[in-house]
Tab-separated table of C-alpha atoms and ligand atoms in Angstrom:
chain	number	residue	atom	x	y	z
A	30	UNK	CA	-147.725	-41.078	51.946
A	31	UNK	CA	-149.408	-39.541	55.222
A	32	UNK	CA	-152.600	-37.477	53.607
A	33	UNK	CA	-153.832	-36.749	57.315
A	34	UNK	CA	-152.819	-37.495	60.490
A	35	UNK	CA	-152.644	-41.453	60.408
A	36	UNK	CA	-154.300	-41.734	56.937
A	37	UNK	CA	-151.605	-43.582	54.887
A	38	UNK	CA	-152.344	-43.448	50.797
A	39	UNK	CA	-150.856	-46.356	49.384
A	40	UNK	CA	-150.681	-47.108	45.388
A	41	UNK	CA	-149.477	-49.068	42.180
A	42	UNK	CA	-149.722	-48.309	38.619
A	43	UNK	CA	-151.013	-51.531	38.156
A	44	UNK	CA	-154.319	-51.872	38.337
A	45	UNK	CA	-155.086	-48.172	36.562
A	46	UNK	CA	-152.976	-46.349	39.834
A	47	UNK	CA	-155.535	-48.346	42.117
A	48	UNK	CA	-155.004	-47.224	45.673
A	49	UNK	CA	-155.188	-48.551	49.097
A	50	UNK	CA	-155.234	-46.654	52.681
A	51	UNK	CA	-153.917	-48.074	55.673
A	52	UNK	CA	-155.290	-45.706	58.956
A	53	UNK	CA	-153.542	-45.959	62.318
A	54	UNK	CA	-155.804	-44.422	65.156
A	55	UNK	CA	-153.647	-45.803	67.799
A	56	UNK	CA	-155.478	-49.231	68.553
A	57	UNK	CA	-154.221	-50.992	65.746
A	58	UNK	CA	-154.219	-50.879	61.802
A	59	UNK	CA	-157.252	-50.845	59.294
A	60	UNK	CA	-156.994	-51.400	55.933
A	61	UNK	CA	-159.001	-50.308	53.054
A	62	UNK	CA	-158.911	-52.285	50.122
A	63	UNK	CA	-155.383	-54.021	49.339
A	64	UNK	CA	-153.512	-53.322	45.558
A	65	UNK	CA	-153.398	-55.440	42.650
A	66	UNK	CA	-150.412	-57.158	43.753
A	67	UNK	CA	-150.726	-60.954	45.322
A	68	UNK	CA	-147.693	-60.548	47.632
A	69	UNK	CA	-149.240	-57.466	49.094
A	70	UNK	CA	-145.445	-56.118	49.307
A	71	UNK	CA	-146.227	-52.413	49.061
A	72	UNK	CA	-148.958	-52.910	52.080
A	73	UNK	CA	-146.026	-54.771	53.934
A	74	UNK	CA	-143.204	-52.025	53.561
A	75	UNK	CA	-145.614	-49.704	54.810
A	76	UNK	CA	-146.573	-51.537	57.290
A	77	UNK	CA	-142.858	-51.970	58.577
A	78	UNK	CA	-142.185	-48.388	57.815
A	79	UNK	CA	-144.342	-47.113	59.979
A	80	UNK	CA	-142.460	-49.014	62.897
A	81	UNK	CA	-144.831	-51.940	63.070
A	82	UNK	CA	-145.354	-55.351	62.863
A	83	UNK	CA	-148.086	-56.974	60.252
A	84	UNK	CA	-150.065	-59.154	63.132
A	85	UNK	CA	-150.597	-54.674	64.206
A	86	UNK	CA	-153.029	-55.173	60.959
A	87	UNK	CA	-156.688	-56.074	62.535
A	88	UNK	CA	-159.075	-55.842	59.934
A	89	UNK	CA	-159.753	-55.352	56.574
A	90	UNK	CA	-162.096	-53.940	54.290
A	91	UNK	CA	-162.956	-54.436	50.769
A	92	UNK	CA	-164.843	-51.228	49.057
A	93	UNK	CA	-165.756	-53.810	46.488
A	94	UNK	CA	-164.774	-57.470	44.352
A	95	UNK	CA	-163.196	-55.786	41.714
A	96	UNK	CA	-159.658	-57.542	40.509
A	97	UNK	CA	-157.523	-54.639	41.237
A	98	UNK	CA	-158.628	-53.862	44.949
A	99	UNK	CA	-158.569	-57.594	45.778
A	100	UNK	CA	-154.913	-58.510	44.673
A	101	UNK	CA	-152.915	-58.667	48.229
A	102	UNK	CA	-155.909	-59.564	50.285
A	103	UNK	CA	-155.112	-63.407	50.927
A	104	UNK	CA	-151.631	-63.065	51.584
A	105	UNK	CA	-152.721	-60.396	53.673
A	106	UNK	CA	-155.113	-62.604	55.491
A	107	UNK	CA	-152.503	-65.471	55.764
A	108	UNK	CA	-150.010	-63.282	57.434
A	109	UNK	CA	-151.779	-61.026	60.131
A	110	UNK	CA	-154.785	-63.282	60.540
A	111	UNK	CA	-157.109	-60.352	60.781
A	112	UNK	CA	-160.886	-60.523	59.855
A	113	UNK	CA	-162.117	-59.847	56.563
A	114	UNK	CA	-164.859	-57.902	55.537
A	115	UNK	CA	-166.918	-56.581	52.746
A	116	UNK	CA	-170.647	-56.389	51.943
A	117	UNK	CA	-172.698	-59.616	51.167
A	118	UNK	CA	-173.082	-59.064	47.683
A	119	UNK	CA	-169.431	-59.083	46.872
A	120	UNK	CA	-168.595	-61.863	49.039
A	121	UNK	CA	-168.999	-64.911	46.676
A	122	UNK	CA	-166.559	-62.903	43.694
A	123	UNK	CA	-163.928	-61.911	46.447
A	124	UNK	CA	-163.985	-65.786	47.610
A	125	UNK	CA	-163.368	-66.836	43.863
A	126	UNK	CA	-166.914	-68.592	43.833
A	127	UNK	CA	-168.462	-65.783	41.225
A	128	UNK	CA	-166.914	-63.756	38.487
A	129	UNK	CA	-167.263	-60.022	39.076
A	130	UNK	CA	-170.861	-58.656	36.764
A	131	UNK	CA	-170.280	-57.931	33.435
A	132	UNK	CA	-169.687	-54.442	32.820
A	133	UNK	CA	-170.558	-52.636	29.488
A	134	UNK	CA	-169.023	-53.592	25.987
A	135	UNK	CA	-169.149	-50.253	24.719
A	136	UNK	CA	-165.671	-48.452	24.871
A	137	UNK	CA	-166.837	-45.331	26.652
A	138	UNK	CA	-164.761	-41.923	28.218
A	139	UNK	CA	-162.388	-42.130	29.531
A	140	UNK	CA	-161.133	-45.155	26.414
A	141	UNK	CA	-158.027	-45.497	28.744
A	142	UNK	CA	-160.176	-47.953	31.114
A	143	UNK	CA	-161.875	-49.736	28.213
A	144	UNK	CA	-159.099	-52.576	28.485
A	145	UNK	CA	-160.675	-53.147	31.919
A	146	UNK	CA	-164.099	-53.328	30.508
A	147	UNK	CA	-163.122	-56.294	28.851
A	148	UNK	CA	-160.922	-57.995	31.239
A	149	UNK	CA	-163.317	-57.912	33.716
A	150	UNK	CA	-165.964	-58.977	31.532
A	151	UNK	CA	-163.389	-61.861	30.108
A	152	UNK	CA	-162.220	-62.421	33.833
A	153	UNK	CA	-158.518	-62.217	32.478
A	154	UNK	CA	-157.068	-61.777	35.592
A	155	UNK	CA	-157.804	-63.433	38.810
A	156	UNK	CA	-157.095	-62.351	42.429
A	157	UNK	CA	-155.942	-65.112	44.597
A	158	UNK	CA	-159.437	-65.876	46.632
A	159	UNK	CA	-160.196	-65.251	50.351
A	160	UNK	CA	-163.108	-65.799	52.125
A	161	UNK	CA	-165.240	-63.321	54.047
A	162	UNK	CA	-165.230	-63.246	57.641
A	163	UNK	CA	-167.915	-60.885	58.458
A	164	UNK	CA	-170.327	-59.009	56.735
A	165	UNK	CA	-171.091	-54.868	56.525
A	166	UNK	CA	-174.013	-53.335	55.396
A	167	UNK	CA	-173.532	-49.819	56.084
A	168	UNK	CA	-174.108	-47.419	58.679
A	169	UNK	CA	-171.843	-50.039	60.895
A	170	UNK	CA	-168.743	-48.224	62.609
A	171	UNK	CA	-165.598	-50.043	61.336
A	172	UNK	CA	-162.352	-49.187	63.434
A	173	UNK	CA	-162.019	-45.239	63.405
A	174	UNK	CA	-164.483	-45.090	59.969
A	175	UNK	CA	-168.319	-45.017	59.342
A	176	UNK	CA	-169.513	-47.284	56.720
A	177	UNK	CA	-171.678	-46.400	53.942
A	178	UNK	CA	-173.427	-48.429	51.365
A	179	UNK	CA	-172.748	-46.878	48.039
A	180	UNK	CA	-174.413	-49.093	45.525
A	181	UNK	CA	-173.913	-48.233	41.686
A	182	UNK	CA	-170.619	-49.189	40.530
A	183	UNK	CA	-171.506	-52.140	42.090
A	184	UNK	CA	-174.524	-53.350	44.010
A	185	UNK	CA	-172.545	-53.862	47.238
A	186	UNK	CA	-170.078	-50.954	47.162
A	187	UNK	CA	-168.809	-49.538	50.435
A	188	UNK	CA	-167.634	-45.763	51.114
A	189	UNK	CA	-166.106	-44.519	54.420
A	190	UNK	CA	-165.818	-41.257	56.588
A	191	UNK	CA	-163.318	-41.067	59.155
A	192	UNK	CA	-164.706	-37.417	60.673
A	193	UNK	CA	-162.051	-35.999	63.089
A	194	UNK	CA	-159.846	-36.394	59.952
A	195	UNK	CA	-162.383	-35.059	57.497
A	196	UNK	CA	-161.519	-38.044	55.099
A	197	UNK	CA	-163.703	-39.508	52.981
A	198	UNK	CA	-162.886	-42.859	51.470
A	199	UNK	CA	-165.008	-43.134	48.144
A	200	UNK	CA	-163.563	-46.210	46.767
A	201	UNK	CA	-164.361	-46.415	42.371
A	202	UNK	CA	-167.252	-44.146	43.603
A	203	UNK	CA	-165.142	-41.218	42.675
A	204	UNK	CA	-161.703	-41.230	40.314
A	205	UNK	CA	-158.995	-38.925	39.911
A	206	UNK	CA	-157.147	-41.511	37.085
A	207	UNK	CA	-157.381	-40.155	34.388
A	208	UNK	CA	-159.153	-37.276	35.645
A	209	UNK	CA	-161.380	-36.490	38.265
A	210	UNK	CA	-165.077	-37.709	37.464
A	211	UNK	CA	-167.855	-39.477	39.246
A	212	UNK	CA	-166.378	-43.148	38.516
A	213	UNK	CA	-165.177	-44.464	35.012
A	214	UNK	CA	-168.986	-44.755	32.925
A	215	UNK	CA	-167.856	-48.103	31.498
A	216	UNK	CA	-168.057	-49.312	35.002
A	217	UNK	CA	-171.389	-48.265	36.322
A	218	UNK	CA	-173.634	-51.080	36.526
A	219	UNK	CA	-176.714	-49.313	37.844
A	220	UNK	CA	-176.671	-45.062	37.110
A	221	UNK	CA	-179.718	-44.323	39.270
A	222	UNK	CA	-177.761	-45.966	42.495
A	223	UNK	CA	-174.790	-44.469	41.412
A	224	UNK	CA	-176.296	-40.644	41.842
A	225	UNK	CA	-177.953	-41.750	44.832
A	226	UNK	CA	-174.701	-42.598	46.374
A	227	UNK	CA	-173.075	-39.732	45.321
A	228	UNK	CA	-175.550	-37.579	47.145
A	229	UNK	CA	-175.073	-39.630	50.363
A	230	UNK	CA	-171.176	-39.134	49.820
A	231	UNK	CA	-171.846	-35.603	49.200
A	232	UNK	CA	-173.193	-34.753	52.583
A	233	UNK	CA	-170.500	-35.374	54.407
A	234	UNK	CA	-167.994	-32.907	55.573
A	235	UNK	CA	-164.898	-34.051	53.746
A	236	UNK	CA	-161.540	-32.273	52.973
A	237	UNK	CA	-160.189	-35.357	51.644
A	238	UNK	CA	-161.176	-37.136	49.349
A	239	UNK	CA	-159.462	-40.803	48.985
A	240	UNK	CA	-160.440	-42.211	45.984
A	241	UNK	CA	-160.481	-46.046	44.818
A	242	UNK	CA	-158.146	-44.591	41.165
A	243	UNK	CA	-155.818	-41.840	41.462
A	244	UNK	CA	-154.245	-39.429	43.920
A	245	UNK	CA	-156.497	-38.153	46.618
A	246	UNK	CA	-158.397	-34.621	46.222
A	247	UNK	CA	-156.129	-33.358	48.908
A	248	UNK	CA	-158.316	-29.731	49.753
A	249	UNK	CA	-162.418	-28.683	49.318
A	250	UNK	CA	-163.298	-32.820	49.389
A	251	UNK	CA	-167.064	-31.847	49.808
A	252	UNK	CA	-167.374	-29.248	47.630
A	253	UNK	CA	-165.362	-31.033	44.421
A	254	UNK	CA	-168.214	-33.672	45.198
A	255	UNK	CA	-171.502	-31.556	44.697
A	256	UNK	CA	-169.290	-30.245	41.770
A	257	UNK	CA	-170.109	-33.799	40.008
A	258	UNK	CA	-173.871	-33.697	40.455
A	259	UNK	CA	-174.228	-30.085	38.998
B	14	LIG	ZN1	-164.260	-51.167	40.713
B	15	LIG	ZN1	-161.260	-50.164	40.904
């Protein structure tokens, strides 16, 4: 689905609705985060839907190493040969070196996620692993986005604002599955980061919000924001 002009929403139920965004701004394709599939089929379709080829694909992004964004990303990698990135701090989990951090073992709202408490915390499910090419660290322009560290859900969490489309890309930041709330509680590792980062996120202009779990907050982005920090 188009949610602006060359903003392409992609999702799966699998993986709690977990969503992806492939942007076009005319000079090739950037990809946000890649499903919780491993043959990265829905990317693919899209990808060939849109009239192009999957070598058009030249980078990708991980918002973070969490099993459900991570799913497509080597069979991604194997296929277009684009470069990989993510912040440091994630690097070692999304190369299969490191198990993502324990979360907590309390079953907290919404219960829905608390199976994914445990499964991460079990490592139940693994991603197939892919090594990091390069390296973001925030404030970094990436293809046609800003990059913003967003620490809190996890210490090297990475948000990004496309501006002439007033889209904001919040990653688990910000859910709409099952309802819109500043990230699932069960998965915050560090609270105080977390409201730090959503004040960054909350300064930008943003109709859009395009959230990491969920559909997007298609309309008033910025103000639904500063509506979770009252
Ligand atoms: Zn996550
Ligand atoms: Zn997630």
């Amino acid at each position: 689905m188009e949610i602006a002009p060359g903003v392409y929403s992609l999702s799966q139920s699998k993986g709690f609705d977990v969503h992806a965004f492939l942007l076009d701004d005319g000079t090739g394709l950037t990809l946000i985060d890649t499903l919780f599939d491993a043959d990265a089929k829905i990317i693919l379709n899209q990808i060939s839907a849109m009239g192009q080829t999957v070598t058009d694909l030249k980078r990708i992004v991980l918002t973070h190493g969490h099993r459900s964004h991570l799913g497509g990303l080597a069979e991604l990698k194997r296929q277009s040969g684009a470069p990989i990135y993510s912040h440091e701090w994630e690097a070692d989990i999304i190369a299969g070196e490191r198990k993502a951090q324990c979360v907590s073992w309390r079953p907290q709202d919404p219960l829905k996620t608390y199976h994914f408490q445990v499964g991460n915390n079990l490592n139940l499910s693994k991603h197939p692993p892919c090594e990091i090419d390069h390296y973001l660290r925030g404030g970094e322009q990436f293809g046609p986005v800003q990059v913003l560290h967003t620490p809190g859900h996890s210490p090297g969490h990475l948000a990004f604002y496309w501006p002439e489309r007033r889209v904001l890309f919040t990653g688990d930041a910000v859910v709409t599955s099952p309802k819109f709330m500043a990230g699932w509680p069960g998965f915050v590792l560090n609270a105080r980061q977390h409201e730090e980062s959503l004040r960054q996120l909350a300064e930008f202009e943003a109709d859009i919000l395009a959230v990491g779990h969920g559909e997007p907050v298609m309309a008033d982005g910025t103000q639904r924001l500063r509506s979770l920090l009252e």
